[in-house]
Structure formats: C-alpha cells, structure tokens
Amino acid sequence: MLLVTGATGKVGRHVVRGLVGQGVPLRALSRRPDRARLPAGVEVAAGSPEDTASVAAALADVDRAFVVLVGDVEAQARGFAAAARSATGLRHVVLLSSSAACHPVPHRIRDEHIAAEGIIRAAVPSTAVLRPGPFHSNSLWWAGQIKETGRARCLVGDNPGAPVDPADVAAVGVAALSPEHGGRVHELTGPEVLTSGKQVAMLGGLLGRPLDFEVATEEEAVATFTAITGDRPTAEGNVRALHSPEVPWNRVLPTVAEVLGRPARPYLSWATEHIGAFR
Ligand SMILES: NC(=O)c1ccc[n+]([C@@H]2O[C@H](COP(=O)([O-])OP(=O)(O)OC[C@H]3O[C@@H](n4cnc5c(N)ncnc54)[C@H](OP(=O)(O)O)[C@@H]3O)[C@@H](O)[C@H]2O)c1
C-alpha cells in the first residue's frame, strides 16, 4: 500500500492518476475526504500531515509514501515524521520540496523546505527529494484579472525562469517512488527559460487578444502577501528572494528528461490545456 498526502492538489492529483494507472494500491490523506473526488479504488483517509495521529492511522500497511507539505511546511514535516518513525512498514518516501531550498538568498520558503527535508530524511533515511522551480499553474493567479480586465499584474518580478509542469513533477515523483531513488535530490525545471511577461503574451495568443502586463513593485507584493498571512517580515524576505535575479530556477535543467526519458512539457502545452480558466 502507498500513501499520498496532498493527493487532491496540483501535483498530488497527477501522482494519484499515475499510480492508479500502474495498478498500485493507494491511500490518500485529505482533510475533507467527502470533497476529495479521487478515482474509484483509492482509499481516502481523513487527516493532514501535521496531525500525527491521522498520519499514523493512514500509514497502516504502507511501505512507501509520496509526501506533499502545504501551509506550515515545517510543522507538517514534524507531524508526518513523528508518525513515520513509529510506522513499522514504511521503507521509502518521496518528498515534494522546492528549489527555493537552493536559493542563495535566505528567506522563509527556503528555510522551511530545508528544515522539512532534514526532518523527513531523519525519520525515513530512504527519502528522495523533489526540488521543482515555479509551476506552470502559478499563472492561474492571473486568471481572474485577465478575465475581468485583460491585464495581468505580476507580484514576483519579471526575471527569467524555467517554470515546470506540475504533471512532470508528479511523473518524476512516481518514478522516484522506486527505492533506488532513496537519498537522491531531483532539482526540476521546465524545458525553456521564459519571463512572466512572455507567459502572459502566450496566454494572449491563445485567447486571440493582446493582454496588458504589469510588474507590481516589491512594496505592493509585500502588502499583498502580508494581507494573506499577516506576517510582514516573512513577506519582505520572500519577496526580496523572489525578485532576485539569482533565483535558482533561472536556467534549464535536464532532470525531467533524464528521469522520464522524454522532454519536459513546455508552458504552451499547459496553457493550451488550461486556457478555459482565463476566458
Ligand atoms: N507552486 C509552486 O510554484 C511550487 C514550486 C515548488 C515547490 N512547491 C511546493 O509544492 C507544495 C505544494 O504542492 P501542490 O501545489 O501540489 O499543493 P496544493 O495544490 O497547494 O495543495 C495540496 C493539498 O494540500 C491540502 N492543503 C491545502 N492547504 C492546506 C493547509 N493550509 N493545511 C493543510 N493542508 C492543506 C489540500 O488537500 P485536502 O484539502 O484534500 O486536505 C490540497 O489539495 C508546497 O510544499 C510548495 O512549497 C510549489
């Protein structure tokens, strides 16, 4: 039996689909099993990684796990690890981390993922770590603005980066569930370096109308993120790092192609499949 946390999310749903396709017996952990909408045959257990008791119950008869940590990443890592340490059968974990862990500028997103990697590795030595850069699906942040105003206002600067398809992150994750990936770190990007402005232009091309593109100031980005989290110092550090040209995802890495034996999916493929969300 294999456990997937974050199974209802952007990466987790693809992981579930991939494993169901392989006929792997699967259990998903969800805070709201009644809303999970997972494929028939997938067991859904109620819970969340930070809730050790729920993870412990969900790990019964489980030998491998795909772990996604969302929200308080470090608290979730601690909660999962406490259950993993006392689970008798768990042999191998794939952890969805972030290439923020490689960022030269210290900030909360980096620090929490580095901490989470250490916590999970200490509990399950055979852990494979995925460190993707920004997902193609982050463009959905602009969907409402594009629909209503024909304009996208970008909060993370307009530095070059090589965004990756969450479906590719999941596919590498499914491959990394083989125990020979234990101890490995897969840093993942997409196949081309773009800017947010270029992504918006591609969306406009698919919509058949030009879209305006604006870059918000760092102060506006800090204010927006502070309004969501209430934590201004963390927002300041994260925005400084995200606006830095030193972001580690500013170059194309061959990892997706090396692990999967096929090229990484370009942004245009994702955008074509999801253009309805921007219409
Ligand atoms: N977005 C990016 O560009 C990017 C890039 C690199 C790394 N990452 C990392 O990837 C991970 C997120 O993966 P994802 O985008 O696939 O996840 P997601 O879609 O945001 O969420 C996955 C699932 O987690 C549960 N969840 C959501 N918010 C939660 C909260 N506050 N507390 C507890 N559970 C919550 C929900 O499942 P239920 O409701 O079913 O419980 C949700 O469907 C994060 O660790 C992030 O740092 C993201």
mmCIF file of C-alpha atoms and ligand atoms in Angstrom, residues 6 8-12 29-32 47-48 50 68-71 73 76 96-99 113 132-135 138, ligand 1:
data_model
loop_
_atom_site.group_PDB
_atom_site.id
_atom_site.type_symbol
_atom_site.label_atom_id
_atom_site.label_comp_id
_atom_site.label_asym_id
_atom_site.label_seq_id
_atom_site.Cartn_x
_atom_site.Cartn_y
_atom_site.Cartn_z
ATOM 1 C CA GLY A 6 -1.682 16.446 -0.811
ATOM 2 C CA THR A 8 -6.191 16.463 -4.062
ATOM 3 C CA GLY A 9 -3.706 19.163 -5.095
ATOM 4 C CA LYS A 10 -1.882 20.279 -8.225
ATOM 5 C CA VAL A 11 0.898 17.677 -8.053
ATOM 6 C CA GLY A 12 -0.856 15.055 -5.933
ATOM 7 C CA LEU A 29 -4.763 11.617 3.102
ATOM 8 C CA SER A 30 -7.219 14.528 2.892
ATOM 9 C CA ARG A 31 -8.689 16.976 5.399
ATOM 10 C CA ARG A 32 -12.023 16.621 3.600
ATOM 11 C CA GLY A 47 -6.287 13.885 8.157
ATOM 12 C CA SER A 48 -3.366 16.150 7.379
ATOM 13 C CA GLU A 50 0.668 17.973 10.827
ATOM 14 C CA VAL A 68 3.329 16.966 -0.036
ATOM 15 C CA LEU A 69 3.526 19.593 2.726
ATOM 16 C CA VAL A 70 1.334 22.717 2.425
ATOM 17 C CA GLY A 71 0.734 25.633 4.778
ATOM 18 C CA VAL A 73 5.582 23.171 5.939
ATOM 19 C CA GLN A 76 3.646 19.341 8.715
ATOM 20 C CA LEU A 96 7.885 17.297 -2.671
ATOM 21 C CA SER A 97 10.213 20.126 -1.593
ATOM 22 C CA SER A 98 11.151 23.235 -3.603
ATOM 23 C CA SER A 99 14.144 24.583 -5.490
ATOM 24 C CA HIS A 113 11.854 23.466 2.921
ATOM 25 C CA PRO A 132 10.944 21.936 -8.521
ATOM 26 C CA GLY A 133 11.003 25.579 -9.522
ATOM 27 C CA PRO A 134 7.757 27.533 -10.052
ATOM 28 C CA PHE A 135 4.872 25.584 -11.577
ATOM 29 C CA ASN A 138 1.088 29.589 -10.947
HETATM 30 N N1 LIG B 1 3.568 26.417 -6.651
HETATM 31 C C1 LIG B 1 4.842 26.381 -6.952
HETATM 32 O O1 LIG B 1 5.310 27.058 -7.875
HETATM 33 C C2 LIG B 1 5.775 25.471 -6.181
HETATM 34 C C3 LIG B 1 7.091 25.333 -6.637
HETATM 35 C C4 LIG B 1 7.962 24.492 -5.940
HETATM 36 C C5 LIG B 1 7.524 23.819 -4.812
HETATM 37 N N2 LIG B 1 6.237 23.978 -4.391
HETATM 38 C C6 LIG B 1 5.827 23.247 -3.198
HETATM 39 O O2 LIG B 1 4.847 22.285 -3.551
HETATM 40 C C7 LIG B 1 4.000 22.070 -2.406
HETATM 41 C C8 LIG B 1 2.544 22.287 -2.829
HETATM 42 O O3 LIG B 1 2.181 21.327 -3.799
HETATM 43 P P1 LIG B 1 0.791 21.496 -4.561
HETATM 44 O O4 LIG B 1 0.796 22.816 -5.275
HETATM 45 O O5 LIG B 1 0.547 20.254 -5.337
HETATM 46 O O6 LIG B 1 -0.205 21.595 -3.340
HETATM 47 P P2 LIG B 1 -1.642 22.301 -3.302
HETATM 48 O O7 LIG B 1 -2.353 22.009 -4.578
HETATM 49 O O8 LIG B 1 -1.467 23.743 -2.911
HETATM 50 O O9 LIG B 1 -2.313 21.589 -2.047
HETATM 51 C C9 LIG B 1 -2.305 20.182 -1.916
HETATM 52 C C10 LIG B 1 -3.365 19.776 -0.916
HETATM 53 O O10 LIG B 1 -2.930 20.134 0.408
HETATM 54 C C11 LIG B 1 -4.090 20.369 1.219
HETATM 55 N N3 LIG B 1 -3.946 21.703 1.801
HETATM 56 C C12 LIG B 1 -4.054 22.904 1.171
HETATM 57 N N4 LIG B 1 -3.816 23.915 2.035
HETATM 58 C C13 LIG B 1 -3.544 23.346 3.233
HETATM 59 C C14 LIG B 1 -3.225 23.861 4.515
HETATM 60 N N5 LIG B 1 -3.117 25.171 4.756
HETATM 61 N N6 LIG B 1 -3.013 22.977 5.526
HETATM 62 C C15 LIG B 1 -3.125 21.651 5.320
HETATM 63 N N7 LIG B 1 -3.426 21.104 4.101
HETATM 64 C C16 LIG B 1 -3.627 21.939 3.083
HETATM 65 C C17 LIG B 1 -5.302 20.267 0.283
HETATM 66 O O11 LIG B 1 -5.771 18.913 0.377
HETATM 67 P P3 LIG B 1 -7.061 18.467 1.260
HETATM 68 O O12 LIG B 1 -7.998 19.649 1.283
HETATM 69 O O13 LIG B 1 -7.583 17.294 0.490
HETATM 70 O O14 LIG B 1 -6.503 18.122 2.602
HETATM 71 C C18 LIG B 1 -4.686 20.479 -1.084
HETATM 72 O O15 LIG B 1 -5.435 19.902 -2.133
HETATM 73 C C19 LIG B 1 4.424 23.074 -1.337
HETATM 74 O O16 LIG B 1 5.280 22.459 -0.412
HETATM 75 C C20 LIG B 1 5.151 24.126 -2.159
HETATM 76 O O17 LIG B 1 6.079 24.861 -1.399
HETATM 77 C C21 LIG B 1 5.344 24.767 -5.063
#
